[in-house]
């Protein structure tokens, strides 16, 4: 509370905003242009979050040029942040007011198969149709939701939203950390008049579409304020179709404590944080002790086909200002969420070979085990029986591999074991070009579970399949 009051006075005084709404009383929270929208809880029942979610056509100003004709959940890009606690029930009354069919997929959540939003499992939600998603939030972590139909178009147009599921022992803002933010990173390609191009060039088909406008929580290159010396927690998510972000802040080291649905037994420090489409990271860092402006950049990273040969790009500006924080809190201890999945000599190994090529008409195609979805043979496993996905990437570029319905833990890369303290419950992981990863997994719900590359142009061009988990 004390820190909040100090911050209030510092910001209002510095901005000369004495008479502006929000600066008149110390109780009023600061207006935060990067705050995500929320959805009203319609339930009075304990441990239940019940919301209405509507996919609709909306005009949204990215700050690029003119407002864009986006598709949104509830009128904002990203859509509402759904905030819950592990064990809560989530009920979502979904209405599709788009001109075409869609679904809502709950990326990373373990849930009943029929709630997964996979169109070939539970059917699409037709234009004008409705569906109620209803399930228990089994895992703590940062998750997200998006369509699973024409994903390359529907996600690009703005249909994304975040679910934050808090665990039992989460660090508390004001006690354990000074500030916490959920940051959704994206890029869109928009024309000067704000519209989306209808034509996809060959490079975008091959690499996944990269936009000309970088976004943080739906805003172009925003400014984020940080107090000098503050211990900051960022929960970051990449919802871009194809862009990998390689975060860097001059003079700042990221303390990485978790990713997707888990935490590391051994957190690590890095000054470059690579985040592929659909991944999430939970990071802490200390803001510089001297006021000033710092860029948050994405540094070059070669994900194949010479994509590393280009300059860094500025994603946001960090404005280190206001009253310095002198508490010098240590990085919080975070208990690892996942326990190791037991793997032995008898554990089934399922091979997945990712490759790229062109079909008879010269169109790019991305294959799994030699075929494109829906012709990729379904692989079978059993609920409660650990198995290993052996994912071999024969192509010339990285593919972020995503599995529905459960988490996996990376065992190794090209035969080199991953230290136990760095095995974390992931649902999306980069399979680097020409590399092979073994991933241990275990379904706890039966059904047909999708897996695919999360470069949306690649999954739509065939790099997708199903695993059947039998009772
Ligand atoms: Cu984020 Cu199959 O999806
Ligand atoms: Cu891919």
Coordinates of C-alpha atoms and ligand atoms in Angstrom, one line a residue:
X1 CA 0.0 0.0 0.0
X2 CA 2.8 2.4 1.0
X3 CA 4.5 1.7 -2.3
X4 CA 1.3 2.4 -4.2
X5 CA 0.8 5.8 -2.5
X6 CA 4.4 6.8 -3.2
X7 CA 3.9 5.9 -6.8
X8 CA 0.7 7.8 -7.1
X9 CA 2.3 11.1 -5.9
X10 CA 5.4 10.6 -8.0
X11 CA 3.5 10.1 -11.2
X12 CA 0.8 12.7 -10.7
X13 CA 3.4 15.3 -9.6
X14 CA 5.8 14.5 -12.5
X15 CA 3.0 14.6 -15.1
X16 CA 1.5 17.8 -13.6
X17 CA -1.8 16.0 -13.5
X18 CA -3.1 17.4 -10.2
X19 CA -6.6 18.1 -11.5
X20 CA -7.0 15.1 -13.8
X21 CA -9.3 12.3 -12.9
X22 CA -7.4 9.5 -11.2
X23 CA -4.9 11.9 -9.6
X24 CA -7.3 13.6 -7.2
X25 CA -7.4 10.9 -4.6
X26 CA -4.6 8.7 -3.4
X27 CA -7.0 5.6 -3.6
X28 CA -7.6 5.8 -7.3
X29 CA -5.5 3.4 -9.3
X30 CA -3.3 4.8 -12.0
X31 CA -4.8 4.5 -15.4
X32 CA -2.7 1.8 -17.1
X33 CA -2.9 1.9 -20.9
X34 CA -1.4 -1.6 -21.0
X35 CA -3.9 -3.2 -18.6
X36 CA -5.8 -6.0 -20.3
X37 CA -9.6 -5.9 -20.4
X38 CA -11.4 -8.2 -18.0
X39 CA -14.7 -10.1 -18.2
X40 CA -17.3 -9.8 -15.5
X41 CA -17.9 -12.9 -13.4
X42 CA -21.6 -13.8 -13.8
X43 CA -21.5 -16.5 -11.2
X44 CA -22.1 -16.2 -7.5
X45 CA -21.0 -19.7 -6.8
X46 CA -17.7 -20.2 -5.0
X47 CA -14.6 -21.0 -7.0
X48 CA -16.4 -20.4 -10.3
X49 CA -15.5 -18.0 -13.1
X50 CA -18.5 -17.7 -15.5
X51 CA -18.1 -15.2 -18.4
X52 CA -19.6 -14.4 -21.7
X53 CA -17.3 -14.4 -24.6
X54 CA -18.3 -13.1 -28.0
X55 CA -16.2 -13.3 -31.2
X56 CA -17.2 -10.3 -33.3
X57 CA -16.1 -7.8 -35.9
X58 CA -14.6 -4.7 -34.2
X59 CA -12.7 -1.6 -35.2
X60 CA -9.4 -1.5 -33.2
X61 CA -6.7 1.1 -33.3
X62 CA -3.3 -0.6 -33.1
X63 CA -1.7 2.9 -33.3
X64 CA -0.2 2.0 -36.7
X65 CA -2.2 4.3 -39.0
X66 CA -5.9 4.0 -39.3
X67 CA -8.1 1.7 -37.2
X68 CA -8.2 -1.9 -38.4
X69 CA -11.3 -4.1 -39.0
X70 CA -10.2 -6.8 -36.5
X71 CA -12.0 -9.8 -35.1
X72 CA -12.1 -9.6 -31.4
X73 CA -13.3 -11.4 -28.3
X74 CA -15.6 -8.9 -26.5
X75 CA -14.3 -5.9 -28.4
X76 CA -10.7 -5.7 -27.4
X77 CA -7.4 -7.0 -28.8
X78 CA -6.2 -9.1 -27.0
X79 CA -9.5 -10.2 -25.5
X80 CA -10.3 -10.3 -21.8
X81 CA -7.9 -11.6 -19.2
X82 CA -9.6 -14.4 -17.4
X83 CA -8.2 -14.5 -13.9
X84 CA -8.7 -17.6 -11.8
X85 CA -7.2 -19.9 -9.2
X86 CA -6.1 -23.4 -9.6
X87 CA -9.0 -25.7 -9.0
X88 CA -11.6 -23.2 -10.0
X89 CA -14.4 -24.0 -12.5
X90 CA -14.4 -22.0 -15.7
X91 CA -17.7 -21.6 -17.6
X92 CA -17.6 -19.6 -20.9
X93 CA -20.8 -18.8 -22.8
X94 CA -19.4 -18.3 -26.2
X95 CA -21.2 -16.7 -29.1
X96 CA -19.9 -16.6 -32.6
X97 CA -20.9 -13.3 -34.3
X98 CA -18.2 -13.7 -37.0
X99 CA -19.2 -14.2 -40.6
X100 CA -17.6 -17.7 -40.5
X101 CA -17.3 -20.8 -38.3
X102 CA -14.8 -20.8 -35.4
X103 CA -13.9 -22.6 -32.2
X104 CA -12.3 -21.6 -28.9
X105 CA -9.2 -23.7 -28.0
X106 CA -7.9 -23.4 -24.5
X107 CA -4.2 -23.5 -25.2
X108 CA -2.2 -25.5 -22.7
X109 CA -5.1 -26.4 -20.4
X110 CA -5.7 -30.0 -19.4
X111 CA -9.5 -30.5 -19.9
X112 CA -12.1 -33.0 -21.2
X113 CA -11.6 -33.7 -24.9
X114 CA -15.0 -32.2 -25.9
X115 CA -14.0 -28.8 -24.3
X116 CA -10.8 -28.5 -26.3
X117 CA -12.2 -26.5 -29.2
X118 CA -10.7 -28.9 -31.8
X119 CA -13.0 -28.7 -34.7
X120 CA -12.6 -32.3 -35.8
X121 CA -13.4 -33.5 -32.3
X122 CA -16.3 -31.4 -31.1
X123 CA -17.3 -29.7 -34.3
X124 CA -17.0 -26.0 -35.3
X125 CA -19.2 -23.3 -33.8
X126 CA -21.1 -22.0 -36.9
X127 CA -21.5 -18.3 -37.7
X128 CA -24.3 -17.1 -35.4
X129 CA -23.9 -20.2 -33.2
X130 CA -23.1 -20.6 -29.5
X131 CA -21.3 -23.1 -27.3
X132 CA -20.7 -23.4 -23.6
X133 CA -17.2 -24.4 -22.5
X134 CA -17.2 -25.7 -18.9
X135 CA -14.3 -27.3 -17.2
X136 CA -12.0 -27.3 -14.1
X137 CA -8.7 -25.4 -14.2
X138 CA -6.4 -28.2 -13.1
X139 CA -3.1 -26.4 -13.5
X140 CA -1.5 -23.1 -12.4
X141 CA 0.2 -21.1 -15.2
X142 CA -0.3 -18.6 -17.9
X143 CA -2.5 -20.0 -20.7
X144 CA -4.4 -18.5 -23.6
X145 CA -7.3 -19.1 -25.9
X146 CA -7.7 -18.7 -29.6
X147 CA -9.7 -20.2 -32.6
X148 CA -8.7 -23.6 -34.0
X149 CA -10.1 -23.1 -37.5
X150 CA -8.4 -21.1 -40.2
X151 CA -6.0 -20.3 -37.4
X152 CA -3.6 -18.3 -39.6
X153 CA -6.4 -15.8 -40.5
X154 CA -8.5 -15.8 -37.3
X155 CA -5.6 -15.4 -34.9
X156 CA -3.9 -12.8 -37.1
X157 CA -7.1 -10.8 -37.1
X158 CA -7.1 -10.4 -33.3
X159 CA -8.8 -13.4 -31.7
X160 CA -6.5 -14.1 -28.7
X161 CA -7.0 -13.9 -24.9
X162 CA -5.2 -14.8 -21.8
X163 CA -6.1 -17.1 -18.8
X164 CA -4.0 -16.6 -15.7
X165 CA -4.4 -19.4 -13.3
X166 CA -2.8 -18.6 -10.0
X167 CA -1.2 -21.3 -7.9
X168 CA -1.5 -21.6 -4.1
X169 CA 1.9 -19.9 -3.2
X170 CA 2.1 -17.1 -5.8
X171 CA 4.4 -14.2 -5.0
X172 CA 2.3 -11.2 -3.8
X173 CA 2.7 -7.8 -5.3
X174 CA 3.9 -5.4 -2.7
X175 CA 5.3 -8.1 -0.5
X176 CA 7.4 -10.4 -2.7
X177 CA 7.6 -8.4 -5.9
X178 CA 7.1 -4.7 -6.6
X179 CA 5.1 -5.1 -9.8
X180 CA 3.7 -7.7 -12.0
X181 CA 2.5 -7.6 -15.6
X182 CA 0.9 -9.9 -18.1
X183 CA 2.4 -9.0 -21.5
X184 CA 1.0 -10.3 -24.8
X185 CA 3.5 -9.9 -27.7
X186 CA 2.2 -10.0 -31.2
X187 CA 2.8 -8.6 -34.7
X188 CA 0.3 -7.9 -37.4
X189 CA 0.7 -6.9 -41.0
X190 CA -1.6 -4.0 -41.8
X191 CA -1.9 -1.8 -44.9
X192 CA -1.6 2.0 -44.6
X193 CA -5.4 2.3 -44.5
X194 CA -5.5 -0.2 -41.5
X195 CA -6.9 -3.1 -43.5
X196 CA -5.3 -6.6 -43.5
X197 CA -3.7 -7.7 -46.8
X198 CA -5.6 -10.5 -48.5
X199 CA -2.5 -11.8 -50.3
X200 CA 0.1 -13.9 -48.6
X201 CA 3.6 -13.7 -50.1
X202 CA 5.8 -16.8 -50.5
X203 CA 8.1 -15.8 -47.7
X204 CA 5.2 -15.6 -45.3
X205 CA 3.8 -18.9 -46.5
X206 CA 7.2 -20.5 -45.9
X207 CA 8.3 -18.8 -42.6
X208 CA 4.9 -17.9 -41.2
X209 CA 3.6 -14.4 -41.5
X210 CA 5.6 -11.7 -39.8
X211 CA 3.9 -8.4 -39.4
X212 CA 5.0 -4.8 -40.0
X213 CA 3.5 -3.6 -36.7
X214 CA 4.8 -5.0 -33.3
X215 CA 2.3 -5.1 -30.5
X216 CA 2.3 -5.3 -26.7
X217 CA -1.1 -5.9 -25.3
X218 CA -2.6 -4.7 -28.6
X219 CA -0.7 -1.4 -28.7
X220 CA 2.1 -0.5 -31.0
X221 CA 5.5 0.2 -29.4
X222 CA 4.1 1.4 -26.1
X223 CA 5.9 2.9 -23.2
X224 CA 6.0 0.9 -19.9
X225 CA 6.8 2.7 -16.7
X226 CA 9.1 1.0 -14.1
X227 CA 10.3 2.4 -10.8
X228 CA 14.1 2.5 -10.4
X229 CA 15.3 -0.6 -8.5
X230 CA 11.9 -2.3 -8.6
X231 CA 11.7 -6.1 -8.6
X232 CA 9.5 -6.8 -11.6
X233 CA 7.6 -10.0 -12.6
X234 CA 6.6 -10.3 -16.3
X235 CA 4.5 -13.1 -17.5
X236 CA 5.0 -13.0 -21.3
X237 CA 3.1 -14.7 -24.1
X238 CA 3.8 -14.7 -27.8
X239 CA 0.7 -14.9 -29.9
X240 CA 2.3 -14.0 -33.2
X241 CA 1.7 -16.2 -36.3
X242 CA 5.3 -16.7 -37.1
X243 CA 7.6 -14.3 -35.4
X244 CA 10.0 -15.5 -32.7
X245 CA 10.9 -12.7 -30.2
X246 CA 14.4 -12.7 -28.7
X247 CA 14.0 -10.2 -25.8
X248 CA 16.8 -8.0 -24.7
X249 CA 17.0 -4.9 -22.4
X250 CA 20.4 -3.3 -22.2
X251 CA 21.9 -3.9 -18.7
X252 CA 19.1 -6.2 -17.6
X253 CA 19.3 -9.9 -16.8
X254 CA 16.1 -12.0 -16.8
X255 CA 15.6 -14.5 -14.0
X256 CA 13.6 -17.2 -15.7
X257 CA 11.5 -19.2 -13.2
X258 CA 8.9 -20.9 -15.3
X259 CA 7.4 -21.6 -18.7
X260 CA 4.0 -22.7 -20.0
X261 CA 2.4 -24.8 -17.2
X262 CA 5.4 -25.3 -14.9
X263 CA 8.3 -23.8 -12.9
X264 CA 12.0 -24.8 -13.1
X265 CA 13.5 -26.5 -10.1
X266 CA 16.6 -24.5 -11.0
X267 CA 15.7 -21.0 -12.3
X268 CA 18.3 -19.5 -14.6
X269 CA 19.5 -16.1 -15.7
X270 CA 19.8 -14.8 -19.2
X271 CA 20.1 -11.5 -21.0
X272 CA 18.4 -12.8 -24.1
X273 CA 15.0 -14.6 -23.8
X274 CA 13.8 -16.4 -26.9
X275 CA 10.0 -17.0 -27.0
X276 CA 8.5 -18.8 -30.0
X277 CA 4.8 -18.5 -31.1
X278 CA 2.4 -19.8 -28.3
X279 CA 5.1 -20.2 -25.6
X280 CA 4.9 -18.4 -22.2
X281 CA 7.7 -17.5 -19.8
X282 CA 7.6 -16.3 -16.2
X283 CA 10.5 -14.0 -15.6
X284 CA 11.7 -11.6 -12.9
X285 CA 14.2 -8.8 -13.3
X286 CA 15.4 -5.8 -11.4
X287 CA 14.8 -2.4 -13.0
X288 CA 17.9 -0.2 -13.3
X289 CA 18.5 2.0 -10.3
X290 CA 18.9 5.1 -12.4
X291 CA 16.0 6.8 -14.2
X292 CA 16.0 6.9 -18.0
X293 CA 14.5 5.4 -21.1
X294 CA 15.5 1.9 -22.2
X295 CA 14.4 0.0 -25.3
X296 CA 13.0 -3.5 -25.1
X297 CA 14.2 -5.0 -28.3
X298 CA 13.9 -8.3 -30.2
X299 CA 17.4 -9.3 -31.2
X300 CA 18.2 -11.3 -34.4
X301 CA 17.7 -15.0 -34.1
X302 CA 18.2 -17.4 -37.0
X303 CA 15.2 -19.8 -37.1
X304 CA 16.2 -21.0 -40.6
X305 CA 16.4 -19.8 -44.2
X306 CA 18.8 -16.9 -43.3
X307 CA 16.2 -15.3 -41.0
X308 CA 18.8 -14.2 -38.5
X309 CA 20.3 -11.7 -40.9
X310 CA 18.5 -8.5 -39.9
X311 CA 18.7 -5.7 -37.4
X312 CA 17.2 -5.7 -33.9
X313 CA 13.7 -4.2 -33.6
X314 CA 12.3 -2.1 -30.8
X315 CA 9.2 -3.6 -29.3
X316 CA 8.5 -1.1 -26.4
X317 CA 10.2 1.7 -24.4
X318 CA 10.8 1.3 -20.7
X319 CA 10.5 4.5 -18.8
X320 CA 12.4 4.1 -15.6
X321 CA 11.1 6.9 -13.5
X322 CA 9.4 7.9 -10.2
X323 CA 10.4 7.2 -6.7
X324 CA 13.2 4.6 -6.4
X325 CA 12.4 1.3 -4.7
X326 CA 14.8 0.6 -1.9
X327 CA 13.4 -2.6 -0.6
X328 CA 15.8 -4.8 -2.7
X329 CA 13.6 -7.8 -2.4
X330 CA 15.4 -11.1 -3.4
X331 CA 14.0 -13.2 -6.3
X332 CA 11.1 -15.2 -4.8
X333 CA 11.5 -18.9 -4.4
X334 CA 9.2 -20.7 -6.7
X335 CA 8.3 -24.4 -6.0
X336 CA 8.6 -26.5 -9.1
X337 CA 5.1 -27.5 -10.3
X338 CA 5.7 -30.7 -12.2
X339 CA 7.2 -33.9 -11.0
X340 CA 9.3 -35.9 -13.4
X341 CA 7.4 -38.3 -15.7
X342 CA 8.9 -41.8 -15.2
X343 CA 10.5 -43.1 -18.4
X344 CA 12.1 -46.5 -18.7
X345 CA 13.4 -48.9 -21.3
X346 CA 9.8 -50.2 -21.8
X347 CA 8.2 -46.8 -22.3
X348 CA 6.6 -46.5 -25.8
X349 CA 8.4 -44.2 -28.2
X350 CA 6.3 -42.5 -30.8
X351 CA 8.2 -41.1 -33.8
X352 CA 7.2 -37.8 -35.4
X353 CA 9.2 -36.5 -38.4
X354 CA 8.6 -32.9 -39.4
X355 CA 9.6 -31.9 -43.0
X356 CA 9.0 -29.2 -45.5
X357 CA 8.5 -29.3 -49.3
X358 CA 6.3 -28.3 -52.2
X359 CA 3.4 -30.2 -53.7
X360 CA 2.7 -31.0 -57.3
X361 CA 1.3 -27.5 -57.8
X362 CA 4.3 -25.8 -56.3
X363 CA 2.5 -24.9 -53.0
X364 CA 4.5 -25.1 -49.8
X365 CA 3.6 -28.0 -47.7
X366 CA 4.6 -29.0 -44.2
X367 CA 4.4 -32.6 -43.3
X368 CA 4.4 -35.0 -40.3
X369 CA 5.5 -38.5 -41.0
X370 CA 5.3 -37.8 -44.7
X371 CA 1.7 -36.7 -44.8
X372 CA -0.3 -33.5 -44.4
X373 CA -3.2 -33.1 -42.0
X374 CA -5.9 -34.6 -42.1
X375 CA -4.0 -37.5 -43.8
X376 CA -1.4 -37.9 -41.1
X377 CA -1.9 -41.3 -39.5
X378 CA -3.3 -41.1 -35.9
X379 CA -1.0 -42.4 -33.3
X380 CA -2.3 -44.3 -30.3
X381 CA -1.4 -44.3 -26.6
X382 CA -3.2 -45.0 -23.3
X383 CA -4.4 -42.8 -20.6
X384 CA -2.1 -42.9 -17.6
X385 CA 0.7 -44.6 -19.4
X386 CA 3.8 -42.5 -20.0
X387 CA 5.1 -42.3 -23.5
X388 CA 7.9 -40.5 -25.3
X389 CA 7.4 -38.3 -28.4
X390 CA 10.5 -38.5 -30.5
X391 CA 10.2 -35.4 -32.6
X392 CA 12.7 -35.2 -35.5
X393 CA 12.9 -31.9 -37.5
X394 CA 14.3 -32.7 -40.9
X395 CA 13.5 -29.3 -42.3
X396 CA 15.7 -26.2 -42.7
X397 CA 13.8 -24.2 -40.1
X398 CA 12.6 -24.3 -36.5
X399 CA 9.1 -25.4 -35.7
X400 CA 7.4 -24.7 -32.3
X401 CA 5.7 -28.0 -31.6
X402 CA 2.5 -27.9 -29.6
X403 CA 0.5 -30.8 -28.0
X404 CA -3.0 -30.5 -26.7
X405 CA -4.5 -32.1 -23.6
X406 CA -1.4 -32.6 -21.5
X407 CA 2.1 -31.3 -20.8
X408 CA 5.4 -32.8 -21.8
X409 CA 8.9 -32.6 -20.4
X410 CA 12.0 -32.4 -22.6
X411 CA 14.4 -35.3 -21.9
X412 CA 17.1 -34.4 -24.4
X413 CA 18.2 -32.8 -27.6
X414 CA 20.2 -34.8 -30.1
X415 CA 21.1 -37.3 -27.4
X416 CA 22.3 -34.7 -24.9
X417 CA 20.2 -34.9 -21.7
X418 CA 18.4 -31.9 -20.2
X419 CA 19.3 -31.4 -16.5
X420 CA 16.5 -32.5 -14.2
X421 CA 16.3 -28.9 -12.8
X422 CA 15.5 -27.6 -16.2
X423 CA 12.7 -30.0 -17.1
X424 CA 9.5 -28.1 -17.0
X425 CA 5.9 -28.8 -17.9
X426 CA 5.7 -27.4 -21.4
X427 CA 3.0 -27.6 -24.0
X428 CA 4.9 -25.8 -26.8
X429 CA 8.6 -26.2 -27.5
X430 CA 10.9 -25.2 -30.4
X431 CA 12.2 -28.2 -32.4
X432 CA 15.3 -26.5 -33.9
X433 CA 16.1 -27.1 -37.6
X434 CA 17.7 -30.6 -38.1
X435 CA 17.4 -31.4 -34.3
X436 CA 15.7 -34.3 -32.6
X437 CA 14.0 -33.9 -29.2
X438 CA 12.6 -36.6 -26.9
X439 CA 9.6 -35.4 -24.9
X440 CA 8.0 -37.4 -22.1
X441 CA 4.2 -37.1 -21.8
X442 CA 1.3 -38.8 -20.1
X443 CA -2.5 -38.1 -20.9
X444 CA -4.9 -38.1 -18.0
X445 CA -8.0 -37.6 -20.2
X446 CA -9.0 -39.9 -23.0
X447 CA -9.7 -38.6 -26.5
X448 CA -8.3 -37.4 -29.7
X449 CA -5.6 -34.8 -29.0
X450 CA -4.1 -32.6 -31.6
X451 CA -0.5 -31.7 -32.1
X452 CA 0.9 -29.3 -34.6
X453 CA 3.5 -26.7 -35.4
X454 CA 2.3 -23.4 -33.8
X455 CA 3.4 -21.3 -36.8
X456 CA -0.1 -21.0 -37.9
X457 CA 0.7 -20.9 -41.6
X458 CA 2.5 -24.3 -41.1
X459 CA -0.3 -26.1 -39.3
X460 CA -2.8 -24.8 -41.9
X461 CA -0.4 -26.2 -44.6
X462 CA -0.5 -29.6 -43.1
X463 CA 1.9 -29.9 -40.1
X464 CA -0.7 -31.2 -37.7
X465 CA -1.9 -34.6 -36.5
X466 CA -3.8 -36.4 -33.7
X467 CA -2.8 -38.7 -30.9
X468 CA -5.6 -41.0 -29.6
X469 CA -5.5 -41.6 -25.9
X470 CA -7.5 -44.7 -25.1
X471 CA -9.0 -45.6 -21.7
Ligands
LIG1 CU1 -2.5 -22.8 -29.5 CU2 -3.6 -26.3 -31.3 O1 -3.1 -24.5 -30.4
LIG2 CU1 6.4 -24.8 -38.3

